[in-house]
Coordinates of C-alpha atoms in Angstrom, one line a residue:
M1 CA 45.8 -31.2 23.4
K2 CA 43.3 -33.9 24.3
M3 CA 41.2 -31.3 26.1
N4 CA 41.1 -29.1 23.0
I5 CA 40.1 -32.0 20.8
S6 CA 37.3 -32.9 23.2
L7 CA 36.0 -29.3 23.1
V8 CA 36.0 -29.3 19.3
W9 CA 33.9 -32.6 19.3
M10 CA 31.5 -31.2 21.9
A11 CA 31.0 -28.0 19.8
A12 CA 30.4 -30.0 16.6
I13 CA 27.8 -32.2 18.3
C14 CA 26.0 -29.2 19.7
L15 CA 25.9 -27.6 16.3
L16 CA 24.5 -30.8 14.8
I17 CA 21.9 -31.1 17.5
S18 CA 20.7 -27.5 17.3
G19 CA 20.6 -27.6 13.5
C20 CA 18.2 -30.5 13.4
S21 CA 16.1 -29.9 16.5
N22 CA 13.7 -27.6 14.5
Y23 CA 13.8 -29.6 11.3
R24 CA 10.5 -30.4 9.6
E25 CA 9.7 -32.1 6.3
L26 CA 7.7 -29.9 3.9
N27 CA 4.9 -32.4 3.8
E28 CA 4.5 -32.0 7.6
L29 CA 4.0 -28.2 7.4
G30 CA 1.0 -26.1 6.5
V31 CA 2.9 -23.0 5.2
I32 CA 0.6 -20.0 5.6
I33 CA 1.5 -17.3 3.0
A34 CA -1.5 -14.9 3.2
M35 CA -4.2 -14.0 5.7
G36 CA -7.5 -12.3 5.2
V37 CA -9.3 -10.7 8.2
D38 CA -13.1 -10.0 8.0
Q39 CA -15.8 -8.9 10.4
N40 CA -18.0 -11.9 11.3
D41 CA -21.7 -11.5 11.7
D42 CA -21.7 -13.3 15.0
P43 CA -20.7 -10.8 17.8
K44 CA -19.6 -13.7 20.0
Q45 CA -17.1 -14.6 17.3
P46 CA -16.3 -11.2 15.8
Y47 CA -13.4 -12.2 13.5
R48 CA -13.5 -14.4 10.4
V49 CA -10.0 -15.2 9.3
T50 CA -9.0 -16.9 6.0
Y51 CA -5.6 -18.6 6.0
Q52 CA -4.1 -19.3 2.6
V53 CA -1.8 -22.3 2.7
I54 CA 0.7 -23.5 0.1
N55 CA -0.2 -26.7 -1.7
P56 CA 3.1 -28.3 -2.7
S57 CA 1.5 -30.6 -5.3
G58 CA -0.1 -27.5 -6.9
L59 CA 3.2 -25.7 -7.1
S60 CA 4.6 -28.6 -9.0
Q61 CA 1.6 -28.2 -11.4
T62 CA 0.5 -31.8 -11.4
S63 CA -1.1 -33.7 -8.6
T64 CA -0.6 -37.4 -7.9
S65 CA -3.7 -38.2 -10.0
G66 CA -2.1 -36.6 -13.0
G67 CA -4.5 -33.6 -13.2
Q68 CA -3.8 -30.0 -12.4
S69 CA -4.2 -28.8 -8.8
L70 CA -4.2 -25.4 -7.2
A71 CA -1.1 -23.8 -5.7
V72 CA -2.9 -22.7 -2.6
I73 CA -5.8 -23.8 -0.4
N74 CA -7.9 -21.5 1.8
Y75 CA -9.2 -22.3 5.3
T76 CA -11.7 -19.9 7.0
I77 CA -12.0 -19.9 10.8
T78 CA -14.0 -17.7 13.2
G79 CA -13.0 -16.6 16.7
K80 CA -12.9 -14.0 19.5
T81 CA -9.4 -13.0 18.6
I82 CA -7.2 -13.4 15.6
L83 CA -4.7 -15.6 17.4
E84 CA -7.5 -17.8 18.6
T85 CA -8.5 -18.4 15.0
L86 CA -4.9 -19.5 14.3
G87 CA -5.0 -22.0 17.1
K88 CA -8.5 -23.2 16.0
S89 CA -7.2 -23.7 12.4
A90 CA -5.4 -26.7 13.6
S91 CA -8.7 -28.5 13.6
V92 CA -9.0 -28.1 9.8
I93 CA -5.5 -27.7 8.5
P94 CA -4.0 -31.2 8.4
R95 CA -0.5 -30.0 8.9
E96 CA 1.5 -28.1 11.5
N97 CA 0.8 -24.4 11.0
N98 CA 3.8 -22.3 10.0
T99 CA 3.5 -18.5 9.7
T100 CA 7.2 -17.7 9.0
H101 CA 6.4 -17.2 5.3
L102 CA 3.3 -15.0 5.9
S103 CA 3.8 -12.3 3.2
L104 CA 0.4 -10.5 3.0
I105 CA -2.5 -9.5 5.2
I106 CA -5.9 -8.3 3.7
I107 CA -8.5 -6.6 5.9
G108 CA -12.1 -6.5 4.8
E109 CA -13.6 -3.0 4.3
K110 CA -16.4 -3.5 6.8
L111 CA -14.0 -4.4 9.6
A112 CA -11.7 -1.5 8.6
R113 CA -14.6 1.0 8.9
N114 CA -15.3 -0.2 12.5
N115 CA -11.8 -0.2 14.0
L116 CA -8.3 -1.1 12.9
D117 CA -6.5 -0.7 16.2
L118 CA -6.9 -4.1 17.8
I119 CA -6.1 -6.1 14.7
F120 CA -2.4 -5.4 14.9
D121 CA -1.8 -6.2 18.5
G122 CA -0.9 -9.8 17.8
L123 CA 1.5 -8.7 15.1
D124 CA 3.3 -6.3 17.5
R125 CA 4.1 -8.7 20.3
G126 CA 5.2 -12.2 21.1
K127 CA 6.6 -14.8 18.8
Y128 CA 4.2 -14.0 15.9
S129 CA 5.6 -10.4 15.7
R130 CA 6.2 -9.6 12.0
G131 CA 6.6 -5.9 11.1
S132 CA 7.5 -6.3 7.4
I133 CA 4.2 -7.7 6.1
P134 CA 2.3 -5.6 3.5
I135 CA -1.2 -4.7 4.5
F136 CA -4.2 -4.1 2.1
I137 CA -7.9 -3.2 2.4
A138 CA -10.4 -5.3 0.4
R139 CA -12.5 -2.6 -1.2
G140 CA -16.2 -3.3 -1.5
K141 CA -15.4 -7.0 -1.0
T142 CA -14.4 -9.3 1.8
A143 CA -10.8 -10.5 2.3
K144 CA -12.1 -14.0 1.8
D145 CA -13.5 -13.1 -1.6
V146 CA -10.1 -11.6 -2.7
L147 CA -8.1 -14.6 -1.5
G148 CA -10.6 -16.9 -3.3
V149 CA -9.7 -15.6 -6.8
I150 CA -7.7 -18.1 -8.9
E151 CA -5.0 -16.0 -10.5
P152 CA -4.3 -16.7 -14.1
L153 CA -0.9 -15.1 -14.4
E154 CA 0.7 -15.6 -10.9
T155 CA 0.9 -18.7 -8.8
T156 CA -0.9 -17.1 -5.9
P157 CA -3.2 -14.1 -5.2
G158 CA -0.7 -12.7 -2.8
K159 CA 2.1 -12.6 -5.3
N160 CA -0.2 -11.0 -7.8
I161 CA -1.3 -8.3 -5.3
I162 CA 2.2 -7.4 -4.2
S163 CA 3.6 -7.4 -7.8
T164 CA 0.7 -5.2 -9.1
T165 CA 1.1 -2.7 -6.3
Q166 CA 4.8 -2.4 -6.9
N167 CA 4.2 -1.9 -10.7
N168 CA 1.6 0.7 -9.9
Q169 CA 4.1 2.6 -7.7
K170 CA 6.7 2.5 -10.4
L171 CA 4.6 3.5 -13.4
Y172 CA 1.6 5.5 -12.1
G173 CA 2.0 6.2 -8.4
S174 CA -1.6 6.0 -7.2
S175 CA -0.7 3.3 -4.6
S176 CA 2.2 1.9 -2.7
E177 CA 3.0 -0.8 -0.3
V178 CA 2.4 -0.1 3.4
L179 CA 4.1 -2.5 5.8
A180 CA 2.7 -3.6 9.2
Y181 CA 5.2 -1.6 11.3
E182 CA 4.3 1.6 9.3
I183 CA 0.5 1.2 10.0
I184 CA 1.2 0.3 13.6
S185 CA 3.3 3.5 13.9
S186 CA 0.5 5.6 12.4
L187 CA -2.1 4.1 14.7
L188 CA 0.0 4.9 17.7
S189 CA 0.9 8.4 16.5
E190 CA -0.9 11.5 17.7
G191 CA 0.3 13.5 14.7
K192 CA -0.3 11.1 11.7
D193 CA -3.3 9.1 10.6
A194 CA -3.1 5.8 8.7
S195 CA -3.6 5.2 5.0
L196 CA -3.6 1.8 3.2
P197 CA -3.8 0.7 -0.4
G198 CA -7.0 -0.8 -1.6
I199 CA -7.6 -3.9 -3.7
S200 CA -10.7 -5.1 -5.4
I201 CA -11.9 -7.7 -8.0
S202 CA -12.1 -6.9 -11.6
N203 CA -14.6 -8.7 -13.9
D204 CA -16.0 -10.5 -10.9
S205 CA -17.8 -13.7 -11.5
Q206 CA -18.2 -17.1 -10.0
K207 CA -15.7 -18.5 -12.5
G208 CA -13.1 -16.4 -10.8
K209 CA -13.1 -19.0 -7.9
Q210 CA -12.9 -22.0 -10.3
T211 CA -10.2 -23.4 -12.5
E212 CA -12.2 -22.1 -15.5
N213 CA -10.7 -18.8 -14.7
L214 CA -7.4 -20.1 -16.2
E215 CA -9.1 -21.0 -19.5
T216 CA -10.3 -17.5 -20.7
T217 CA -8.7 -14.4 -22.2
N218 CA -10.9 -12.2 -20.0
P219 CA -10.4 -13.7 -16.5
T220 CA -11.4 -12.4 -13.1
T221 CA -8.4 -10.6 -11.7
I222 CA -7.3 -8.7 -8.6
K223 CA -6.6 -5.0 -9.1
V224 CA -5.2 -2.1 -7.1
K225 CA -7.9 0.4 -6.4
G226 CA -7.4 3.6 -4.4
I227 CA -6.1 4.6 -1.0
A228 CA -8.1 4.2 2.2
I229 CA -7.7 7.1 4.6
F230 CA -8.3 6.6 8.3
R231 CA -9.2 8.8 11.2
K232 CA -8.4 7.5 14.7
G233 CA -8.2 4.0 13.4
K234 CA -11.4 3.9 11.3
L235 CA -11.6 4.0 7.6
V236 CA -13.5 7.2 6.6
R237 CA -12.9 7.7 2.9
W238 CA -11.2 6.5 -0.3
L239 CA -8.9 8.5 -2.6
D240 CA -8.9 7.5 -6.2
G241 CA -7.1 8.4 -9.4
E242 CA -5.4 11.8 -9.4
T243 CA -6.3 12.5 -5.7
A244 CA -4.6 9.2 -4.7
R245 CA -1.6 10.0 -6.8
S246 CA -1.4 13.5 -5.3
A247 CA -1.3 12.0 -1.8
Q248 CA 1.7 10.0 -3.0
L249 CA 3.4 13.1 -4.5
V250 CA 3.2 14.9 -1.1
T251 CA 5.0 12.0 0.6
S252 CA 7.5 11.5 -2.3
K253 CA 6.3 7.9 -2.9
V254 CA 5.8 8.5 -6.6
K255 CA 8.6 7.2 -8.9
N256 CA 7.2 7.6 -12.4
T257 CA 3.8 8.9 -13.4
P258 CA 2.5 10.4 -16.6
V259 CA 0.9 13.9 -16.5
V260 CA -1.3 14.9 -19.5
L261 CA -1.4 18.6 -20.3
P262 CA -3.8 20.1 -22.9
C263 CA -2.5 22.1 -25.8
E264 CA -3.8 23.5 -29.1
R265 CA -5.5 20.6 -30.9
G266 CA -4.0 17.9 -28.8
N267 CA -2.2 16.9 -25.6
V268 CA 1.3 16.6 -24.2
T269 CA 2.4 13.8 -21.9
I270 CA 5.2 14.5 -19.4
N271 CA 6.5 11.7 -17.3
T272 CA 8.0 12.4 -13.9
I273 CA 11.4 10.8 -13.3
G274 CA 12.0 12.2 -9.8
V275 CA 9.9 13.7 -7.0
K276 CA 11.2 15.3 -3.8
S277 CA 8.9 16.9 -1.3
K278 CA 9.5 18.8 1.9
M279 CA 6.8 19.3 4.6
L280 CA 6.8 21.9 7.4
T281 CA 4.1 23.0 9.8
A282 CA 4.6 26.5 11.2
I283 CA 2.6 28.5 13.7
H284 CA 1.2 31.9 12.7
H285 CA -1.0 33.8 15.1
E286 CA -1.4 30.6 17.2
K287 CA -2.7 28.7 14.2
P288 CA -0.9 26.1 12.1
V289 CA 0.2 26.8 8.6
I290 CA 1.1 23.8 6.4
H291 CA 4.0 24.4 4.0
T292 CA 4.7 21.9 1.3
D293 CA 7.4 22.3 -1.4
I294 CA 7.5 19.7 -4.2
N295 CA 10.3 19.5 -6.8
V296 CA 9.6 17.4 -9.9
M297 CA 11.8 16.4 -12.8
G298 CA 10.2 15.2 -16.0
E299 CA 10.6 14.1 -19.5
L300 CA 8.3 15.1 -22.4
L301 CA 7.4 11.7 -23.9
E302 CA 4.5 12.3 -26.2
T303 CA 2.8 15.2 -28.0
S304 CA 0.0 15.6 -30.6
C305 CA 0.4 19.3 -30.7
E306 CA 2.1 21.4 -33.5
I307 CA 4.9 22.8 -31.3
N308 CA 8.6 23.4 -31.7
L309 CA 10.4 21.7 -28.8
S310 CA 13.7 23.2 -29.8
D311 CA 12.5 26.5 -28.4
P312 CA 13.3 26.7 -24.6
R313 CA 10.3 29.0 -24.2
V314 CA 7.9 26.2 -25.2
L315 CA 9.3 23.9 -22.5
K316 CA 9.1 26.7 -19.9
K317 CA 5.4 27.1 -20.9
F318 CA 4.7 23.4 -20.2
E319 CA 6.7 23.5 -17.0
K320 CA 4.4 26.2 -15.8
K321 CA 1.3 24.4 -17.0
M322 CA 2.4 21.2 -15.2
E323 CA 3.1 23.2 -12.0
N324 CA -0.4 24.6 -12.0
V325 CA -2.1 21.2 -12.8
L326 CA -0.2 19.4 -10.0
K327 CA -0.8 22.3 -7.5
K328 CA -4.5 22.2 -8.2
Q329 CA -4.6 18.4 -7.7
I330 CA -2.5 18.4 -4.6
K331 CA -4.6 21.2 -3.0
R332 CA -7.7 19.3 -3.7
T333 CA -6.3 16.2 -2.1
I334 CA -5.1 18.0 1.1
S335 CA -8.5 19.7 1.2
I336 CA -10.3 16.3 1.2
T337 CA -8.1 15.1 4.1
Q338 CA -8.8 18.3 6.0
K339 CA -12.5 17.8 5.6
E340 CA -12.2 14.3 7.0
K341 CA -9.8 15.5 9.7
S342 CA -7.4 12.8 8.6
D343 CA -3.7 13.9 8.6
I344 CA -2.4 11.0 6.5
F345 CA 0.7 13.1 5.6
G346 CA 2.1 13.5 9.1
F347 CA 2.0 17.3 9.3
G348 CA 1.3 16.9 13.0
D349 CA 4.4 14.8 13.4
A350 CA 6.4 17.5 11.6
L351 CA 5.0 20.1 14.0
S352 CA 5.9 18.0 17.1
R353 CA 9.5 18.2 16.0
T354 CA 9.7 21.9 15.0
N355 CA 7.5 23.3 17.8
P356 CA 7.3 20.8 20.6
V357 CA 5.9 23.3 23.2
Y358 CA 2.9 24.2 21.0
W359 CA 2.4 20.5 20.1
R360 CA 2.2 19.4 23.7
Q361 CA -0.4 22.0 24.4
N362 CA -2.5 21.3 21.3
K363 CA -1.9 17.7 20.2
K364 CA -5.3 16.5 21.6
N365 CA -7.0 18.9 19.4
W366 CA -4.9 18.4 16.3
D367 CA -7.6 16.9 14.1
N368 CA -9.6 20.2 14.4
L369 CA -6.5 22.3 14.0
Y370 CA -5.5 20.4 10.9
S371 CA -8.9 20.7 9.5
D372 CA -8.7 24.6 9.7
A373 CA -5.0 25.0 8.9
Q374 CA -3.9 27.3 6.1
V375 CA -2.1 25.5 3.2
S376 CA 1.0 27.0 1.5
L377 CA 2.0 24.9 -1.5
K378 CA 4.9 25.4 -4.0
V379 CA 5.5 23.1 -6.9
H380 CA 8.5 23.4 -9.2
V381 CA 8.9 21.4 -12.4
D382 CA 12.0 20.9 -14.6
I383 CA 11.6 19.2 -17.9
I384 CA 15.0 17.9 -18.6
N385 CA 14.4 15.9 -21.8
S386 CA 12.1 16.3 -24.8
G387 CA 13.1 13.2 -26.8
L388 CA 14.9 12.9 -30.1
R389 CA 12.3 14.7 -32.2
M390 CA 12.0 18.4 -32.1
E391 CA 8.7 18.5 -34.0
P392 CA 5.6 16.2 -33.9
Y393 CA 4.5 14.1 -36.9
E394 CA 2.6 16.2 -39.3
S395 CA -0.9 15.1 -40.2
K396 CA -1.7 14.9 -43.9

């Protein structure tokens, strides 16, 4: 019995010791929540990394002096590698660096056009490995510029970027989050090229980096802007608007998106409420043929046309119109990626599973084969709801 009591006490002491061994006060930590990686002009120090650190006094909205302080502070370091900049940041960040809450990485467009491969090596090995971090490309700007915007609505730029991207995916579908492990997988894959969401600065001005940005109804803000497509780890082109949305349709990443169709003296707006796509790459006469089937469910939400929606033939007519519109947009998007030899959809991966023998023989030449591949596209639309009104408002 005494032996059992001794073991219980020893176990309790071990738990207490292990629980406190890694304990740190918040005012001792420099909690890094976002990181921006840019190309530096000095070839001896090729990386310029901006670390965004939480400012606890800013989160509480008032500083010790009684005035308002910012929720985050940015520190910019240059180095030969990204992890070297993290080590060197200890010379400017007055607290112990902590990356466990890193929730966002932004890469400058200039760096992305040169090479993306080596950036993620540090994220894929060792104690700093984090595969669930969203990755974005700063379009036409540096990552440092984007992280320097003082956000008027959210507490930090990172929270604003992630929330805006998620809203875009839910309501329009021209962009979506891409996590670190997904981009690493694409960079390592021989049958799929990478694609990443873009972000930029709207209404850009010097005030966007000052607290004055919080005192205007027309502030500088961060916005989601297009999809960057890559070939062999290098950014080659941007997709925007309907072409970006079409890319998301092919991969079933669109949740809801409005599609506007013309009609006599007006327009009809149909909102998708479900998208399912299937991709298959077949071989015909030793050449790949890309098959894509997309099924869309939609609701007719708005019309300015004089039509009778109680007539099933009218809905069938708009289903056919929507099928043709989406087919045209998707074909154009696939054609753009073929021209750039960038298989962002993973048709090569699909071929490697269905025809592994052909894939092993031709995978090194897949970019050229994809560029010349024939495309077979089917789009099927079902409008399952037309609202409570069967007729539009009459103009007087």
